[in-house]
CSV table of C-alpha atoms in Angstrom, one decimal:
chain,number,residue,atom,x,y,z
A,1,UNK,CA,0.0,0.0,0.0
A,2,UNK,CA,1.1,3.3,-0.4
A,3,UNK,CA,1.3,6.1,1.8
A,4,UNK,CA,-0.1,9.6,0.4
A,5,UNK,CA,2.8,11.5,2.1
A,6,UNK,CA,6.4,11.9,0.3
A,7,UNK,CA,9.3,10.1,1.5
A,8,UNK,CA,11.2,13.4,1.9
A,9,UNK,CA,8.5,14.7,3.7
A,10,UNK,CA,9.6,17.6,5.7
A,11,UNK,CA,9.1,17.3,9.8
A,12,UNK,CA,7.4,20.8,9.6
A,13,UNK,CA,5.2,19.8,7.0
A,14,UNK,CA,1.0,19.7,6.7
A,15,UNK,CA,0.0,16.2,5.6
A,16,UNK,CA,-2.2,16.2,2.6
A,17,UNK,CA,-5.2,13.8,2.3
A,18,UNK,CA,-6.7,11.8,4.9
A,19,UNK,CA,-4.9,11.9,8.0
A,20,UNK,CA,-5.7,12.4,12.1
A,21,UNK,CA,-4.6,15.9,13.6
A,22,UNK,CA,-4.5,16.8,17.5
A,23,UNK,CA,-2.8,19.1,19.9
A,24,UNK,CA,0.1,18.2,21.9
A,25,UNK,CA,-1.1,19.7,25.5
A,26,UNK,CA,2.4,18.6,26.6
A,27,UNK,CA,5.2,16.8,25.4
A,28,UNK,CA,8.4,15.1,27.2
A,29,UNK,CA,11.1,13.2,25.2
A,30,UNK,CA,13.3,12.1,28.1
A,31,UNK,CA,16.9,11.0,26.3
A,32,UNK,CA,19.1,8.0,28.0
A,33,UNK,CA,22.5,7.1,25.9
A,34,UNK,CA,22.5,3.4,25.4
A,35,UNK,CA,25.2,1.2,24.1
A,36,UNK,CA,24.5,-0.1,20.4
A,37,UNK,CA,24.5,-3.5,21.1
A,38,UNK,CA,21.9,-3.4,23.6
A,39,UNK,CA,19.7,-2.6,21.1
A,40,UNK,CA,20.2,-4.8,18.2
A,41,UNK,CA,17.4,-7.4,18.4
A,42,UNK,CA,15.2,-4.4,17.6
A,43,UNK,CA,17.0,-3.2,14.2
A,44,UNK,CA,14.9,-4.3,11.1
A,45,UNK,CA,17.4,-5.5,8.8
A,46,UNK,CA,18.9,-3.2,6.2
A,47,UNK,CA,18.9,-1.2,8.9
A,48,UNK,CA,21.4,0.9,11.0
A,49,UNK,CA,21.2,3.3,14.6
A,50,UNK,CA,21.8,6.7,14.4
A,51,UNK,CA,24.4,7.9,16.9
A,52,UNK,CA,25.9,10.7,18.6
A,53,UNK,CA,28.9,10.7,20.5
A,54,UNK,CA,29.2,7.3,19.6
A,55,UNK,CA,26.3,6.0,21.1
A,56,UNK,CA,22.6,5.4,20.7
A,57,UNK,CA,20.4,7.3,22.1
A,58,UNK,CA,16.9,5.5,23.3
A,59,UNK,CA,14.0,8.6,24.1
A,60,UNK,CA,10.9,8.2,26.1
A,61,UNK,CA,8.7,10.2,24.7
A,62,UNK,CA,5.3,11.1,26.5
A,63,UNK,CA,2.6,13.0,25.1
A,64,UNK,CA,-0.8,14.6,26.2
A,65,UNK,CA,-2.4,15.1,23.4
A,66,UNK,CA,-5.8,16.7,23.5
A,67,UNK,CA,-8.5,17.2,20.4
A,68,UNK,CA,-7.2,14.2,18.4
A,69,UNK,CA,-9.6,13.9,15.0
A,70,UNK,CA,-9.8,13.1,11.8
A,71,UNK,CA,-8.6,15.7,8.9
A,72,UNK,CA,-12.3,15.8,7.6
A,73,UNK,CA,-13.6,16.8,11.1
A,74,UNK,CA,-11.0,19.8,11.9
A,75,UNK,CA,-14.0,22.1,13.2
A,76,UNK,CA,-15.0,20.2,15.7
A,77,UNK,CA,-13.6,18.3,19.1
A,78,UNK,CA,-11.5,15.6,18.8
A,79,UNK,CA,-10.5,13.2,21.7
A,80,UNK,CA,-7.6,13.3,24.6
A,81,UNK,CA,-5.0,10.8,25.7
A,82,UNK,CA,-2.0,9.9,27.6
A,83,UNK,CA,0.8,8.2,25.6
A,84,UNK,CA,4.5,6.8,26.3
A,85,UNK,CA,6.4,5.4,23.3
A,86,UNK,CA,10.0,4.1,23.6
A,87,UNK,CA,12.0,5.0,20.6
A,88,UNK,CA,15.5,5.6,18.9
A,89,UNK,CA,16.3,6.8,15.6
A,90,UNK,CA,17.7,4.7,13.2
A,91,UNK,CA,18.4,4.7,9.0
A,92,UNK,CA,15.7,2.6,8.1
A,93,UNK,CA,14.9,1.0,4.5
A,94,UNK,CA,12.1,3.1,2.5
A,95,UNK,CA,9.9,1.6,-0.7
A,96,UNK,CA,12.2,4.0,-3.0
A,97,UNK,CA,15.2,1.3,-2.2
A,98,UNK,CA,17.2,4.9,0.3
A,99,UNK,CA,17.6,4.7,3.3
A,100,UNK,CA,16.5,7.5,5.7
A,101,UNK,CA,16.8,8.9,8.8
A,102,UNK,CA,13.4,8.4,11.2
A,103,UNK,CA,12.2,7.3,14.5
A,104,UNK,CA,12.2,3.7,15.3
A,105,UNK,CA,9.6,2.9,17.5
A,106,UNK,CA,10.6,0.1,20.5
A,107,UNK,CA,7.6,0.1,22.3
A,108,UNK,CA,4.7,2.1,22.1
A,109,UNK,CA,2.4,2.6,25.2
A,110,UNK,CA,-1.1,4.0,25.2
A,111,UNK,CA,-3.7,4.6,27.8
A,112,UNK,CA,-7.0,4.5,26.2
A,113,UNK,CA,-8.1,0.8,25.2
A,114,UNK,CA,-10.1,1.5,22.1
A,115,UNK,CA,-7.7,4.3,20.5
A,116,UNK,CA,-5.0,1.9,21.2
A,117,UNK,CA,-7.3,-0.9,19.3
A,118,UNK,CA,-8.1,2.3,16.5
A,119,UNK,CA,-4.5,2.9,15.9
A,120,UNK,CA,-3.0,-0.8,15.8
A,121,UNK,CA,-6.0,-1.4,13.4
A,122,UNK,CA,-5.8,1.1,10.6
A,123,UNK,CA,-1.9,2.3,11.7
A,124,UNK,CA,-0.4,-1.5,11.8
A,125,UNK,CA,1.6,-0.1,14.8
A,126,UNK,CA,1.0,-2.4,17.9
A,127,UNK,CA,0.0,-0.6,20.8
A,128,UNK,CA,0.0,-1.8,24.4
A,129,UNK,CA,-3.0,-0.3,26.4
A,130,UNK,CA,-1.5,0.4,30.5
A,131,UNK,CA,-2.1,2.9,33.0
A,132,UNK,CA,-0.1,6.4,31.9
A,133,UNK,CA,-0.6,9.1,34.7
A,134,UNK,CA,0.3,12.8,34.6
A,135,UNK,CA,0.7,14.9,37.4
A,136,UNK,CA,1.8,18.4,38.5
A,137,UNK,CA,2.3,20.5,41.7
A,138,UNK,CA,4.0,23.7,42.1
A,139,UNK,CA,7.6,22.2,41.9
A,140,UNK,CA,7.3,19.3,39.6
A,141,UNK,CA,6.0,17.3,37.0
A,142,UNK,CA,5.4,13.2,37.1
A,143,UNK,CA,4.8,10.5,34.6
A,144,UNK,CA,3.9,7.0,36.1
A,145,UNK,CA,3.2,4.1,34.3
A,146,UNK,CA,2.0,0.8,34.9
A,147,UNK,CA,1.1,-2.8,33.8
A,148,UNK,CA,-1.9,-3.7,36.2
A,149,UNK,CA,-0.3,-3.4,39.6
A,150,UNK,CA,3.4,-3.6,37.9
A,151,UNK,CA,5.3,-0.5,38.1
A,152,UNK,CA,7.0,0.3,34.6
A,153,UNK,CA,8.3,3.6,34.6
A,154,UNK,CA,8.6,6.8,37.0
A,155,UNK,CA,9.8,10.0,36.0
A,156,UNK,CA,9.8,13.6,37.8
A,157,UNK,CA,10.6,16.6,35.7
A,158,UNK,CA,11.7,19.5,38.0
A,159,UNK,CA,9.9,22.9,36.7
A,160,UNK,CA,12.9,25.3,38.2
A,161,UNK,CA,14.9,23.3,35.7
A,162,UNK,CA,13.3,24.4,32.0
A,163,UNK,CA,15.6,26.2,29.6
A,164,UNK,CA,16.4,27.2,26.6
A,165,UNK,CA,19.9,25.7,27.2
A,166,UNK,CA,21.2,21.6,28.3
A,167,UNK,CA,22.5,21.0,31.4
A,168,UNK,CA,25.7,21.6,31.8
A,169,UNK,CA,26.7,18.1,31.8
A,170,UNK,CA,24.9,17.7,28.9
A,171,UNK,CA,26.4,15.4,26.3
A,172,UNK,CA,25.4,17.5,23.5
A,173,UNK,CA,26.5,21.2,22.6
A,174,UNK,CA,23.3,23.0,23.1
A,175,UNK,CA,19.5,22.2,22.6
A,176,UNK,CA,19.2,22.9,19.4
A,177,UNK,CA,21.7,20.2,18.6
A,178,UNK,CA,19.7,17.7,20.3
A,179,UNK,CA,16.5,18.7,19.0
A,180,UNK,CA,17.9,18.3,15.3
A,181,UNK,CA,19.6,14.7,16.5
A,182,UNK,CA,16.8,13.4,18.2
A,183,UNK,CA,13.6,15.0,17.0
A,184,UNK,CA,13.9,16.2,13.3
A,185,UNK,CA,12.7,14.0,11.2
A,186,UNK,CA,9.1,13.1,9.6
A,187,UNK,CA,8.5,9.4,9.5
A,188,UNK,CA,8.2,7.1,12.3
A,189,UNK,CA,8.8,2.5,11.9
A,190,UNK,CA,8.0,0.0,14.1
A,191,UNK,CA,9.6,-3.5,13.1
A,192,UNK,CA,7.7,-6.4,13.3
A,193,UNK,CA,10.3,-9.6,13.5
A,194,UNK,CA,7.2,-12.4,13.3
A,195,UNK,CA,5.5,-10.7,9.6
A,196,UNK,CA,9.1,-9.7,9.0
A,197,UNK,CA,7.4,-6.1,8.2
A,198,UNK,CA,8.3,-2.5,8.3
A,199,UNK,CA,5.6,-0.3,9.1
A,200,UNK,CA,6.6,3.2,8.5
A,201,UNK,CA,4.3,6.1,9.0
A,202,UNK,CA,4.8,10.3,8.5
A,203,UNK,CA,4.4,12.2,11.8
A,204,UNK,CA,4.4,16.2,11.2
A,205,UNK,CA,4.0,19.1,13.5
A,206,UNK,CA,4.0,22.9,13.7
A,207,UNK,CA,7.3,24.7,14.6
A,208,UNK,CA,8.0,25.1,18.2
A,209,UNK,CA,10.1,26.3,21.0
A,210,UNK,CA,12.8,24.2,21.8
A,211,UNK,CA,13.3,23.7,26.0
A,212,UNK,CA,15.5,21.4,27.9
A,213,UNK,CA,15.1,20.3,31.5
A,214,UNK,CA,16.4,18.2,34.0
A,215,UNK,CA,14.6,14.7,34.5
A,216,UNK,CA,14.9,12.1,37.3
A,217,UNK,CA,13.9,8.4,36.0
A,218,UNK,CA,12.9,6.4,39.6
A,219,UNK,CA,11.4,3.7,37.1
A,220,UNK,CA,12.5,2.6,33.1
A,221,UNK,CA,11.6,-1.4,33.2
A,222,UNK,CA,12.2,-1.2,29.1
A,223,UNK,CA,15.5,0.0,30.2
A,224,UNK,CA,16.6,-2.3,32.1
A,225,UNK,CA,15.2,-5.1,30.6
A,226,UNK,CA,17.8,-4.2,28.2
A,227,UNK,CA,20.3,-5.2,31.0
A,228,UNK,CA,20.9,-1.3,31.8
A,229,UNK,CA,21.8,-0.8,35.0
A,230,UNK,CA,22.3,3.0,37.1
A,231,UNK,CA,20.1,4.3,34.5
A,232,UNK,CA,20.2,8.1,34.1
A,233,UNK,CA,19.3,10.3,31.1
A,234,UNK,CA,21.1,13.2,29.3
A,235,UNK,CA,18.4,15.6,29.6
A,236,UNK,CA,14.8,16.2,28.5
A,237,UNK,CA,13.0,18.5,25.9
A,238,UNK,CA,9.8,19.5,26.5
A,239,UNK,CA,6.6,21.2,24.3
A,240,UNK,CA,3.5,22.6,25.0
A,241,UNK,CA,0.7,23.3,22.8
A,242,UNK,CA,2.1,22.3,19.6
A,243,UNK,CA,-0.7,21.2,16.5
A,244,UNK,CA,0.6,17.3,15.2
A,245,UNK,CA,-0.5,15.4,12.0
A,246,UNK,CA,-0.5,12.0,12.1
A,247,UNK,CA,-0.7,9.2,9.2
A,248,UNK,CA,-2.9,6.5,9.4
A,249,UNK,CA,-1.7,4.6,5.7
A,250,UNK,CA,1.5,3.4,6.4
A,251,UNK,CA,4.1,1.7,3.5
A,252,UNK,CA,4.7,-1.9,4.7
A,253,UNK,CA,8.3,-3.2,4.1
A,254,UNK,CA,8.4,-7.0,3.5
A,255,UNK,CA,11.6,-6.9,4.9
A,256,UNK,CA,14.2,-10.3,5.2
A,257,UNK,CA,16.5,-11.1,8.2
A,258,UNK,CA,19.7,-13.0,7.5
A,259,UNK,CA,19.7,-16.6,7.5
């Protein structure tokens, strides 16, 4: 099937055709570095990371995203959810025989049952439906997750800490750098080893303000299921009320491992 949308789609970019739309109310993509190898039972063949500082670099990226509708239905109220997707970015294989530069998605969590079934049914990307709570007080912001009763990730996001610049232990140079390394690109994959598929879908957004803060991770279970241990991340960016398009027709890579 083909997508509607370019492959050289620009991340800035309005989707043409059918496509869903929403608001990002709030947006954190917490970055941890993570050693390559960790992470090579999730590359799609024909594939390779993108690193910096000679490393990978694995995001969790929640957003709460408010008014979410179809493109035909722009005028009126859409619907709100929490979600928490684990991703990297990675050169992955597109239908044109290139490869490009786009998010690899390595878990995607969401916390409404039937948009999770909606977007796993028309999207081909597999959601898993847990608990995703957001909460604020004067000093701090918190993202919890959990399976049932099982904790899976913690976070708390100091509000004194949001800048314009990294920490200063930052790996990266400034925040603009790791906006560009980490967040500018267009298409999103998720790699399904059983179908041996590669589902690849455009993501675009509005221009926005790019802000770092410091984040605490109590809790990453995807993390150290990896076999990470003493995890701590770089830094986090953050957004607020930025419009997103989303597609729903994704090109399908028949892709084959090695023997």
């Amino acid at each position: 099937m083909m997508s509607p949308a370019s492959p050289d789609l620009q991340p800035t970019d309005r989707l043409n055709g059918l496509h869903m739309l929403g608001m990002v109310e709030r947006r954190f993509l917490i970055n941890y570095p993570v050693p390559v190898e960790r992470l090579q039972a999730h590359l799609p063949p024909g594939s390779e990371f993108s690193q910096y500082n000679q490393t990978a670099w694995v995001s969790a990226c929640f957003v709460k995203m408010k008014n979410m509708r179809p493109s035909f239905m722009s005028g009126l109220p859409g619907m709100g959810y929490n979600y928490l997707i684990h991703r990297t970015r990675a050169r992955l294989p597109f239908p044109d025989g290139s490869r490009r530069e786009a998010v690899l998605v390595l878990q995607p969590n969401l916390n409404r049952r039937f948009v999770s079934w909606g977007g796993s049914l028309f999207t081909s990307i597999r959601f898993h439906t847990r608990s995703i709570r957001f909460t604020e007080d004067d000093q701090q912001w918190r993202i919890r997750m959990n399976d049932r009763k099982t904790l899976l990730f913690d976070a708390t996001i100091s509000k004194d800490s949001v800048s314009p610049e990294l920490p200063s232990d930052s790996c990266f140079e400034s925040a603009e750098q790791a906006d560009q390394q980490l967040l500018g690109v267009s298409y999103g994959g998720q790699w399904n080893p059983r179908k041996q598929t590669l589902n690849l879908l455009p993501e675009t957004h509005e221009p926005w303000e790019t802000l770092a803060c410091r984040c605490q991770t109590h809790k990453n279970a995807f993390l150290e299921d990896l076999g990470l241990d003493n995890i701590h991340d770089d830094h986090a960016i953050t957004m607020t009320n930025i419009p997103h398009y989303f597609g729903i027709r994704p090109w399908k890579q028949r892709l084959t491992c090695p023997t």
